[in-house]
Amino acid sequence: MDAIAALMGGFAVALTPTNLALAFLGCLIGTAIGVLPGIGPMNAIALLLPFCFALKLPAESALILLAAVYYGSGYGGRITAILLNMPGEPAAAITTLDGHPLAKQGRGAAALAVSGIGSFVGATLSVVLMTFLSVPLARIAVGFSPADYVALIVFALSLLGAVAPGNAAKAWAAGCFGILLALVGIDSGTGVERLTFGSIELLGGVDFTVLAIGLFAIGEVLLLLERQMRASAASLGHGAHLSFRELVACIPAMFRATGIGFVVGVLPGAGASVAAALSYTTEKRIADKQGTFGKGDLRGVASPETADNAAQIGNLVPMLSLGIPGSGTTAVLLGALLMYSITPGPLLFTQRPEVAWGLIASMYVGNVMLLVLNLPLVGIFARLLTVPPWVLYPGVIALSFAGVYAVSNSPFDLLLATGFGVLGYVLRKLDVPLVPIILGFVLGRLLEDNLRRALSLSDGDVMALFASVPSLLLWTCTLAALVFPFLRRRA
Amino acid sequence: MRDQADRLLGLALVALAALVVWHALSLEVTFAADPVGPKAFPIAVALAMGGCGVLLLFRQGLIWEKAERILPGLAAVAAMAGYALLLGPLGFILATAALCLVIALAFSASPLQAAATAVVTAPALWALLDPVLDLPLPKGPLGF
């Protein structure tokens, strides 16, 4: 019952007027950026982060806002997927399979309603699971030694290659690159300048917001620029609205999807896209008796949308309890916490309960807000799709630069952000995943600190890294994750 | 060249890794509190990255997809770099308006549309950030 008491404490934080307003704002922004193709939750959080910091929002308020943007985007992505046949955010890609056929049959409104309810069910049930599982998971890690942490971080990074859809070598190289970027600046242990190549501006290291805004916001806009966008939205349709019977028919699918989504989300490396795809194919195997999946089956919309939102919440569990983010967006959230000098991990729940439990409590509230926002107002959000790109993206870029400037007041950082933008564009073209760069960047210093601490304790004996049971287990998993992509290629 | 994109990436990774290793080896450490020091970790990570680069050399990999339009992207990057340099001298509103103008044009707005976007976005953003959120932005010669 500890969890209930702690959760009540969390509600005391989440229900203050400021935090309620921030959660609401986050839900609005989240749904909106979920709708807009090309601006994902990662870009939006990267954009908002410097403002939270410059405005000196307390850590729990900033996290409540940023997390609301994150899970709110899961509600928005489906609108674009259903009406436009393109995903508003990556994880909504599967939703197009049945969602767009439904829209073309004039049942867009029904598809939007069932997916909105599915998103709510998946997210809320996952928050309940998170409430009870986070602390036990954190307890496992309380006893972790520095050597165990080294193994855990290496495992999390190696998994990126194993689950990435593309080339594993590219994912790992990106992770290493991210770690190296994190090392730029003065080494805390010895005071030696590393990888600054004589630049005074780089002495303090690369700022997290500069990297995130450059790679995601600016890089994405540059990629959009080289393609002419042609898309026309289907209307909400005038066909029959969602009936109660149809909704009931989708409930088993929603429960299955929540289970799949949450489990996939908790595993590091696998994100909401994987969960949505897995849930859809599973549901198709179980429930597609008449062969209606892919032609406009409501369950085919409910399943991936529920799994998407469940996985987003699941992703937060290892981030909060272990300090190891499971996806790119949670890595950005982790970066946000690190900017506040808060290290997530096993001690977060006891040392900063207002942050951990305030966030969890706010997610109960936020999902209710999102359901209320999304069912009646879906038409207004859909109208965002008619905003022309030449209005939208200049604003995005201007806001990006203003954010970078607000944090550092340095023209050098603006140039650096532009440079990372170009890099992000080139890497996207080369199909190099950007998420490992962010993960590597966020975990890099942590990895080195733990490694050096572990080897100090052992007087430089490397075997100390493999001395405990958890570390051996994790190294074995790492080995499996490193070998797996090569087996997969042959299969 | 376009069909060798992955190999070029591999080469770039190997070169970058070599640069990092060379740099780490050249570090002069006068005092180290721990047995590892600041060199070993970057070298290990760079070697792993270089190894991934070598893996990329073996296969041809993807073909670099040609951009449908090149000029807009170049113009946008130039505008961003210019913004970084001119934000101080010009002040936030003028510099941001210029940036928005170029980006809007790059997204195929007509000159009138782009001008309208710039004239609305820059002051609106300034109004939101400076007076409302109280984040000081650089003032230009005209005092805003």
PDB file of C-alpha atoms in Angstrom, chain A residues 134-381:
ATOM      1  CA  SER A 134       8.289   1.300 -10.556  1.00  0.00           C
ATOM      2  CA  VAL A 135       9.393   1.043  -6.961  1.00  0.00           C
ATOM      3  CA  PRO A 136       9.969  -2.755  -6.961  1.00  0.00           C
ATOM      4  CA  LEU A 137      12.005  -2.344 -10.160  1.00  0.00           C
ATOM      5  CA  ALA A 138      13.962   0.479  -8.584  1.00  0.00           C
ATOM      6  CA  ARG A 139      14.638  -1.705  -5.514  1.00  0.00           C
ATOM      7  CA  ILE A 140      16.428  -4.247  -7.688  1.00  0.00           C
ATOM      8  CA  ALA A 141      18.746  -1.540  -8.869  1.00  0.00           C
ATOM      9  CA  VAL A 142      19.388   0.025  -5.451  1.00  0.00           C
ATOM     10  CA  GLY A 143      22.003  -2.623  -4.784  1.00  0.00           C
ATOM     11  CA  PHE A 144      23.745  -2.065  -8.129  1.00  0.00           C
ATOM     12  CA  SER A 145      27.445  -1.346  -7.865  1.00  0.00           C
ATOM     13  CA  PRO A 146      29.232   0.954 -10.335  1.00  0.00           C
ATOM     14  CA  ALA A 147      30.335  -2.165 -12.217  1.00  0.00           C
ATOM     15  CA  ASP A 148      26.712  -3.311 -12.524  1.00  0.00           C
ATOM     16  CA  TYR A 149      25.779   0.104 -13.879  1.00  0.00           C
ATOM     17  CA  VAL A 150      28.502  -0.119 -16.486  1.00  0.00           C
ATOM     18  CA  ALA A 151      27.034  -3.429 -17.633  1.00  0.00           C
ATOM     19  CA  LEU A 152      23.491  -2.030 -17.605  1.00  0.00           C
ATOM     20  CA  ILE A 153      24.357   1.025 -19.691  1.00  0.00           C
ATOM     21  CA  VAL A 154      26.399  -0.966 -22.192  1.00  0.00           C
ATOM     22  CA  PHE A 155      23.495  -3.392 -22.490  1.00  0.00           C
ATOM     23  CA  ALA A 156      21.000  -0.591 -23.099  1.00  0.00           C
ATOM     24  CA  LEU A 157      23.206   0.860 -25.834  1.00  0.00           C
ATOM     25  CA  SER A 158      23.908  -2.491 -27.481  1.00  0.00           C
ATOM     26  CA  LEU A 159      20.186  -3.271 -27.626  1.00  0.00           C
ATOM     27  CA  LEU A 160      19.715  -0.273 -29.901  1.00  0.00           C
ATOM     28  CA  GLY A 161      21.417  -2.127 -32.710  1.00  0.00           C
ATOM     29  CA  ALA A 162      19.555  -5.343 -32.049  1.00  0.00           C
ATOM     30  CA  VAL A 163      16.073  -3.851 -32.254  1.00  0.00           C
ATOM     31  CA  ALA A 164      16.716  -1.105 -34.792  1.00  0.00           C
ATOM     32  CA  PRO A 165      14.970  -1.857 -38.055  1.00  0.00           C
ATOM     33  CA  GLY A 166      17.957  -0.802 -40.162  1.00  0.00           C
ATOM     34  CA  ASN A 167      21.652  -1.511 -40.107  1.00  0.00           C
ATOM     35  CA  ALA A 168      22.888  -2.450 -36.617  1.00  0.00           C
ATOM     36  CA  ALA A 169      26.384  -1.072 -37.231  1.00  0.00           C
ATOM     37  CA  LYS A 170      24.908   2.346 -37.932  1.00  0.00           C
ATOM     38  CA  ALA A 171      22.916   2.307 -34.703  1.00  0.00           C
ATOM     39  CA  TRP A 172      25.967   1.332 -32.655  1.00  0.00           C
ATOM     40  CA  ALA A 173      28.191   3.867 -34.399  1.00  0.00           C
ATOM     41  CA  ALA A 174      25.589   6.533 -33.653  1.00  0.00           C
ATOM     42  CA  GLY A 175      25.572   5.495 -29.996  1.00  0.00           C
ATOM     43  CA  CYS A 176      29.386   5.758 -29.825  1.00  0.00           C
ATOM     44  CA  PHE A 177      29.252   9.149 -31.530  1.00  0.00           C
ATOM     45  CA  GLY A 178      26.769  10.327 -28.918  1.00  0.00           C
ATOM     46  CA  ILE A 179      29.059   9.163 -26.111  1.00  0.00           C
ATOM     47  CA  LEU A 180      32.022  10.983 -27.656  1.00  0.00           C
ATOM     48  CA  LEU A 181      29.972  14.169 -27.924  1.00  0.00           C
ATOM     49  CA  ALA A 182      29.207  13.884 -24.226  1.00  0.00           C
ATOM     50  CA  LEU A 183      32.925  13.759 -23.454  1.00  0.00           C
ATOM     51  CA  VAL A 184      33.655  17.111 -25.094  1.00  0.00           C
ATOM     52  CA  GLY A 185      34.828  19.584 -22.488  1.00  0.00           C
ATOM     53  CA  ILE A 186      36.766  19.466 -19.263  1.00  0.00           C
ATOM     54  CA  ASP A 187      37.168  16.035 -17.712  1.00  0.00           C
ATOM     55  CA  SER A 188      35.826  16.254 -14.180  1.00  0.00           C
ATOM     56  CA  GLY A 189      38.307  13.735 -12.807  1.00  0.00           C
ATOM     57  CA  THR A 190      41.545  15.363 -13.962  1.00  0.00           C
ATOM     58  CA  GLY A 191      40.693  18.804 -15.334  1.00  0.00           C
ATOM     59  CA  VAL A 192      42.067  17.861 -18.750  1.00  0.00           C
ATOM     60  CA  GLU A 193      40.413  19.382 -21.833  1.00  0.00           C
ATOM     61  CA  ARG A 194      39.062  16.694 -24.098  1.00  0.00           C
ATOM     62  CA  LEU A 195      37.885  16.896 -27.716  1.00  0.00           C
ATOM     63  CA  THR A 196      37.510  20.669 -27.647  1.00  0.00           C
ATOM     64  CA  PHE A 197      40.203  21.159 -30.311  1.00  0.00           C
ATOM     65  CA  GLY A 198      41.145  24.510 -28.869  1.00  0.00           C
ATOM     66  CA  SER A 199      37.656  25.990 -28.817  1.00  0.00           C
ATOM     67  CA  ILE A 200      36.945  28.065 -25.727  1.00  0.00           C
ATOM     68  CA  GLU A 201      33.205  27.772 -26.273  1.00  0.00           C
ATOM     69  CA  LEU A 202      33.384  23.990 -26.057  1.00  0.00           C
ATOM     70  CA  LEU A 203      35.170  23.948 -22.697  1.00  0.00           C
ATOM     71  CA  GLY A 204      31.853  23.603 -20.899  1.00  0.00           C
ATOM     72  CA  GLY A 205      30.811  20.772 -23.190  1.00  0.00           C
ATOM     73  CA  VAL A 206      28.053  20.523 -25.759  1.00  0.00           C
ATOM     74  CA  ASP A 207      24.758  21.747 -24.378  1.00  0.00           C
ATOM     75  CA  PHE A 208      22.027  19.130 -24.474  1.00  0.00           C
ATOM     76  CA  THR A 209      19.398  21.503 -25.850  1.00  0.00           C
ATOM     77  CA  VAL A 210      21.718  22.569 -28.679  1.00  0.00           C
ATOM     78  CA  LEU A 211      22.210  18.960 -29.735  1.00  0.00           C
ATOM     79  CA  ALA A 212      18.553  17.982 -29.411  1.00  0.00           C
ATOM     80  CA  ILE A 213      17.186  21.047 -31.192  1.00  0.00           C
ATOM     81  CA  GLY A 214      19.793  20.791 -33.929  1.00  0.00           C
ATOM     82  CA  LEU A 215      19.384  17.105 -34.655  1.00  0.00           C
ATOM     83  CA  PHE A 216      15.625  16.962 -34.331  1.00  0.00           C
ATOM     84  CA  ALA A 217      13.972  20.306 -34.960  1.00  0.00           C
ATOM     85  CA  ILE A 218      16.374  21.827 -37.484  1.00  0.00           C
ATOM     86  CA  GLY A 219      17.423  18.578 -39.134  1.00  0.00           C
ATOM     87  CA  GLU A 220      13.807  17.585 -39.662  1.00  0.00           C
ATOM     88  CA  VAL A 221      12.892  20.911 -41.248  1.00  0.00           C
ATOM     89  CA  LEU A 222      15.868  20.652 -43.608  1.00  0.00           C
ATOM     90  CA  LEU A 223      14.687  17.227 -44.687  1.00  0.00           C
ATOM     91  CA  LEU A 224      11.154  18.498 -45.248  1.00  0.00           C
ATOM     92  CA  LEU A 225      12.556  21.327 -47.382  1.00  0.00           C
ATOM     93  CA  GLU A 226      13.971  19.036 -50.026  1.00  0.00           C
ATOM     94  CA  ARG A 227      10.636  17.322 -50.569  1.00  0.00           C
ATOM     95  CA  GLN A 228       7.571  19.022 -51.860  1.00  0.00           C
ATOM     96  CA  MET A 229       4.733  18.068 -49.632  1.00  0.00           C
ATOM     97  CA  ARG A 230       1.553  17.076 -51.329  1.00  0.00           C
ATOM     98  CA  ALA A 231      -1.172  15.707 -49.154  1.00  0.00           C
ATOM     99  CA  SER A 232      -4.863  16.225 -48.905  1.00  0.00           C
ATOM    100  CA  ALA A 233      -6.849  15.378 -45.839  1.00  0.00           C
ATOM    101  CA  ALA A 234      -9.926  13.214 -45.880  1.00  0.00           C
ATOM    102  CA  SER A 235     -12.808  14.813 -44.034  1.00  0.00           C
ATOM    103  CA  LEU A 236     -14.138  13.457 -40.770  1.00  0.00           C
ATOM    104  CA  GLY A 237     -16.924  11.886 -42.801  1.00  0.00           C
ATOM    105  CA  HIS A 238     -20.650  11.724 -42.370  1.00  0.00           C
ATOM    106  CA  GLY A 239     -20.984   7.980 -41.862  1.00  0.00           C
ATOM    107  CA  ALA A 240     -22.356   6.360 -38.730  1.00  0.00           C
ATOM    108  CA  HIS A 241     -20.735   7.392 -35.478  1.00  0.00           C
ATOM    109  CA  LEU A 242     -19.165   4.853 -33.194  1.00  0.00           C
ATOM    110  CA  SER A 243     -21.881   2.680 -31.702  1.00  0.00           C
ATOM    111  CA  PHE A 244     -21.711   1.214 -28.238  1.00  0.00           C
ATOM    112  CA  ARG A 245     -21.661  -2.310 -29.644  1.00  0.00           C
ATOM    113  CA  GLU A 246     -18.682  -1.531 -31.847  1.00  0.00           C
ATOM    114  CA  LEU A 247     -16.838  -0.092 -28.890  1.00  0.00           C
ATOM    115  CA  VAL A 248     -17.527  -3.193 -26.781  1.00  0.00           C
ATOM    116  CA  ALA A 249     -16.244  -5.357 -29.625  1.00  0.00           C
ATOM    117  CA  CYS A 250     -12.921  -3.510 -29.449  1.00  0.00           C
ATOM    118  CA  ILE A 251     -12.415  -3.909 -25.711  1.00  0.00           C
ATOM    119  CA  PRO A 252     -10.617  -7.289 -25.799  1.00  0.00           C
ATOM    120  CA  ALA A 253      -8.278  -5.867 -28.438  1.00  0.00           C
ATOM    121  CA  MET A 254      -7.546  -2.894 -26.214  1.00  0.00           C
ATOM    122  CA  PHE A 255      -6.656  -5.077 -23.234  1.00  0.00           C
ATOM    123  CA  ARG A 256      -4.356  -7.279 -25.276  1.00  0.00           C
ATOM    124  CA  ALA A 257      -2.744  -4.233 -26.809  1.00  0.00           C
ATOM    125  CA  THR A 258      -2.154  -2.679 -23.402  1.00  0.00           C
ATOM    126  CA  GLY A 259      -0.330  -5.801 -22.253  1.00  0.00           C
ATOM    127  CA  ILE A 260       1.845  -5.990 -25.347  1.00  0.00           C
ATOM    128  CA  GLY A 261       2.480  -2.261 -25.420  1.00  0.00           C
ATOM    129  CA  PHE A 262       3.478  -1.960 -21.789  1.00  0.00           C
ATOM    130  CA  VAL A 263       5.858  -4.925 -21.859  1.00  0.00           C
ATOM    131  CA  VAL A 264       7.508  -3.801 -25.095  1.00  0.00           C
ATOM    132  CA  GLY A 265       7.738  -0.278 -23.705  1.00  0.00           C
ATOM    133  CA  VAL A 266       9.474  -1.322 -20.500  1.00  0.00           C
ATOM    134  CA  LEU A 267      12.159  -3.233 -22.413  1.00  0.00           C
ATOM    135  CA  PRO A 268      14.947  -0.829 -23.244  1.00  0.00           C
ATOM    136  CA  GLY A 269      15.590  -0.071 -26.884  1.00  0.00           C
ATOM    137  CA  ALA A 270      12.188  -1.012 -28.259  1.00  0.00           C
ATOM    138  CA  GLY A 271       9.865   1.918 -28.680  1.00  0.00           C
ATOM    139  CA  ALA A 272       6.223   2.582 -29.351  1.00  0.00           C
ATOM    140  CA  SER A 273       6.526   1.841 -33.092  1.00  0.00           C
ATOM    141  CA  VAL A 274       7.586  -1.730 -32.385  1.00  0.00           C
ATOM    142  CA  ALA A 275       4.760  -2.120 -29.862  1.00  0.00           C
ATOM    143  CA  ALA A 276       2.121  -0.855 -32.303  1.00  0.00           C
ATOM    144  CA  ALA A 277       3.302  -3.167 -35.064  1.00  0.00           C
ATOM    145  CA  LEU A 278       3.526  -6.199 -32.790  1.00  0.00           C
ATOM    146  CA  SER A 279       0.106  -5.552 -31.308  1.00  0.00           C
ATOM    147  CA  TYR A 280      -1.511  -5.145 -34.723  1.00  0.00           C
ATOM    148  CA  THR A 281      -0.088  -8.370 -36.122  1.00  0.00           C
ATOM    149  CA  THR A 282      -1.024 -10.261 -32.958  1.00  0.00           C
ATOM    150  CA  GLU A 283      -4.565  -8.921 -33.046  1.00  0.00           C
ATOM    151  CA  LYS A 284      -4.853  -9.790 -36.696  1.00  0.00           C
ATOM    152  CA  ARG A 285      -3.828 -13.368 -35.961  1.00  0.00           C
ATOM    153  CA  ILE A 286      -6.266 -13.705 -33.070  1.00  0.00           C
ATOM    154  CA  ALA A 287      -9.311 -11.774 -34.203  1.00  0.00           C
ATOM    155  CA  ASP A 288      -9.296 -11.400 -37.969  1.00  0.00           C
ATOM    156  CA  LYS A 289     -11.804 -14.162 -38.738  1.00  0.00           C
ATOM    157  CA  GLN A 290     -13.537 -12.452 -41.672  1.00  0.00           C
ATOM    158  CA  GLY A 291     -10.400 -11.009 -43.225  1.00  0.00           C
ATOM    159  CA  THR A 292     -11.502  -7.436 -42.559  1.00  0.00           C
ATOM    160  CA  PHE A 293      -8.165  -6.225 -41.149  1.00  0.00           C
ATOM    161  CA  GLY A 294      -6.500  -3.822 -43.528  1.00  0.00           C
ATOM    162  CA  LYS A 295      -9.806  -2.912 -45.155  1.00  0.00           C
ATOM    163  CA  GLY A 296     -11.141  -0.759 -42.367  1.00  0.00           C
ATOM    164  CA  ASP A 297     -11.665  -2.751 -39.189  1.00  0.00           C
ATOM    165  CA  LEU A 298     -12.174  -0.689 -36.038  1.00  0.00           C
ATOM    166  CA  ARG A 299     -10.191  -3.214 -34.024  1.00  0.00           C
ATOM    167  CA  GLY A 300      -7.286  -2.648 -36.403  1.00  0.00           C
ATOM    168  CA  VAL A 301      -7.321   0.992 -35.317  1.00  0.00           C
ATOM    169  CA  ALA A 302      -7.923   0.370 -31.634  1.00  0.00           C
ATOM    170  CA  SER A 303      -5.126  -2.179 -31.271  1.00  0.00           C
ATOM    171  CA  PRO A 304      -2.070  -0.228 -32.480  1.00  0.00           C
ATOM    172  CA  GLU A 305      -3.265   3.033 -30.931  1.00  0.00           C
ATOM    173  CA  THR A 306      -3.759   1.417 -27.539  1.00  0.00           C
ATOM    174  CA  ALA A 307      -0.375  -0.298 -27.758  1.00  0.00           C
ATOM    175  CA  ASP A 308       1.304   2.937 -28.852  1.00  0.00           C
ATOM    176  CA  ASN A 309       0.151   4.840 -25.798  1.00  0.00           C
ATOM    177  CA  ALA A 310       0.767   1.912 -23.443  1.00  0.00           C
ATOM    178  CA  ALA A 311       4.337   1.619 -24.724  1.00  0.00           C
ATOM    179  CA  GLN A 312       4.965   5.334 -24.315  1.00  0.00           C
ATOM    180  CA  ILE A 313       4.107   5.046 -20.638  1.00  0.00           C
ATOM    181  CA  GLY A 314       6.066   1.790 -20.360  1.00  0.00           C
ATOM    182  CA  ASN A 315       9.121   3.594 -21.761  1.00  0.00           C
ATOM    183  CA  LEU A 316       9.051   5.915 -18.777  1.00  0.00           C
ATOM    184  CA  VAL A 317       9.393   3.064 -16.272  1.00  0.00           C
ATOM    185  CA  PRO A 318      13.074   2.183 -16.852  1.00  0.00           C
ATOM    186  CA  MET A 319      13.842   5.874 -17.286  1.00  0.00           C
ATOM    187  CA  LEU A 320      12.534   6.715 -13.822  1.00  0.00           C
ATOM    188  CA  SER A 321      13.454   3.548 -11.922  1.00  0.00           C
ATOM    189  CA  LEU A 322      16.817   2.696 -13.457  1.00  0.00           C
ATOM    190  CA  GLY A 323      17.855   5.960 -15.056  1.00  0.00           C
ATOM    191  CA  ILE A 324      18.113   4.149 -18.396  1.00  0.00           C
ATOM    192  CA  PRO A 325      15.782   5.555 -21.065  1.00  0.00           C
ATOM    193  CA  GLY A 326      14.069   3.073 -23.341  1.00  0.00           C
ATOM    194  CA  SER A 327      13.442   5.389 -26.283  1.00  0.00           C
ATOM    195  CA  GLY A 328      14.569   8.605 -27.868  1.00  0.00           C
ATOM    196  CA  THR A 329      11.902  10.753 -26.310  1.00  0.00           C
ATOM    197  CA  THR A 330      12.507   9.393 -22.841  1.00  0.00           C
ATOM    198  CA  ALA A 331      16.213  10.019 -23.439  1.00  0.00           C
ATOM    199  CA  VAL A 332      15.352  13.668 -24.067  1.00  0.00           C
ATOM    200  CA  LEU A 333      13.291  13.670 -20.871  1.00  0.00           C
ATOM    201  CA  LEU A 334      16.239  12.153 -19.031  1.00  0.00           C
ATOM    202  CA  GLY A 335      18.439  14.869 -20.472  1.00  0.00           C
ATOM    203  CA  ALA A 336      15.960  17.399 -19.138  1.00  0.00           C
ATOM    204  CA  LEU A 337      16.236  15.922 -15.656  1.00  0.00           C
ATOM    205  CA  LEU A 338      20.019  15.904 -15.865  1.00  0.00           C
ATOM    206  CA  MET A 339      19.903  19.614 -16.742  1.00  0.00           C
ATOM    207  CA  TYR A 340      18.114  20.049 -13.436  1.00  0.00           C
ATOM    208  CA  SER A 341      20.929  18.074 -11.767  1.00  0.00           C
ATOM    209  CA  ILE A 342      18.510  15.273 -10.990  1.00  0.00           C
ATOM    210  CA  THR A 343      19.796  11.804 -11.774  1.00  0.00           C
ATOM    211  CA  PRO A 344      16.886   9.430 -12.273  1.00  0.00           C
ATOM    212  CA  GLY A 345      17.401   5.985 -10.913  1.00  0.00           C
ATOM    213  CA  PRO A 346      16.628   3.880  -7.906  1.00  0.00           C
ATOM    214  CA  LEU A 347      17.025   6.731  -5.433  1.00  0.00           C
ATOM    215  CA  LEU A 348      14.703   9.126  -7.252  1.00  0.00           C
ATOM    216  CA  PHE A 349      11.594   7.705  -5.611  1.00  0.00           C
ATOM    217  CA  THR A 350      12.925   8.216  -2.094  1.00  0.00           C
ATOM    218  CA  GLN A 351      15.066  11.326  -2.513  1.00  0.00           C
ATOM    219  CA  ARG A 352      12.867  13.348  -4.861  1.00  0.00           C
ATOM    220  CA  PRO A 353       9.384  11.834  -4.412  1.00  0.00           C
ATOM    221  CA  GLU A 354       7.744  15.059  -5.581  1.00  0.00           C
ATOM    222  CA  VAL A 355       9.382  14.602  -8.986  1.00  0.00           C
ATOM    223  CA  ALA A 356       8.738  10.887  -9.432  1.00  0.00           C
ATOM    224  CA  TRP A 357       5.282  10.642  -7.892  1.00  0.00           C
ATOM    225  CA  GLY A 358       4.198  14.082  -9.028  1.00  0.00           C
ATOM    226  CA  LEU A 359       4.863  12.964 -12.589  1.00  0.00           C
ATOM    227  CA  ILE A 360       3.020   9.664 -12.182  1.00  0.00           C
ATOM    228  CA  ALA A 361       0.004  11.357 -10.569  1.00  0.00           C
ATOM    229  CA  SER A 362      -0.053  14.021 -13.280  1.00  0.00           C
ATOM    230  CA  MET A 363      -0.318  11.307 -15.907  1.00  0.00           C
ATOM    231  CA  TYR A 364      -3.622  10.084 -14.470  1.00  0.00           C
ATOM    232  CA  VAL A 365      -4.942  13.619 -14.718  1.00  0.00           C
ATOM    233  CA  GLY A 366      -3.341  14.317 -18.087  1.00  0.00           C
ATOM    234  CA  ASN A 367      -4.890  11.303 -19.771  1.00  0.00           C
ATOM    235  CA  VAL A 368      -8.360  12.312 -18.635  1.00  0.00           C
ATOM    236  CA  MET A 369      -7.679  15.780 -20.018  1.00  0.00           C
ATOM    237  CA  LEU A 370      -6.534  14.268 -23.288  1.00  0.00           C
ATOM    238  CA  LEU A 371      -9.636  12.114 -23.600  1.00  0.00           C
ATOM    239  CA  VAL A 372     -11.852  15.117 -22.985  1.00  0.00           C
ATOM    240  CA  LEU A 373      -9.803  17.257 -25.369  1.00  0.00           C
ATOM    241  CA  ASN A 374      -9.657  14.679 -28.097  1.00  0.00           C
ATOM    242  CA  LEU A 375     -13.179  13.368 -28.385  1.00  0.00           C
ATOM    243  CA  PRO A 376     -15.103  16.621 -28.931  1.00  0.00           C
ATOM    244  CA  LEU A 377     -12.286  18.788 -30.266  1.00  0.00           C
ATOM    245  CA  VAL A 378     -10.880  16.369 -32.793  1.00  0.00           C
ATOM    246  CA  GLY A 379     -12.190  18.544 -35.624  1.00  0.00           C
ATOM    247  CA  ILE A 380     -10.201  21.550 -34.429  1.00  0.00           C
ATOM    248  CA  PHE A 381      -7.000  19.556 -34.179  1.00  0.00           C
TER     249      PHE A 381
END
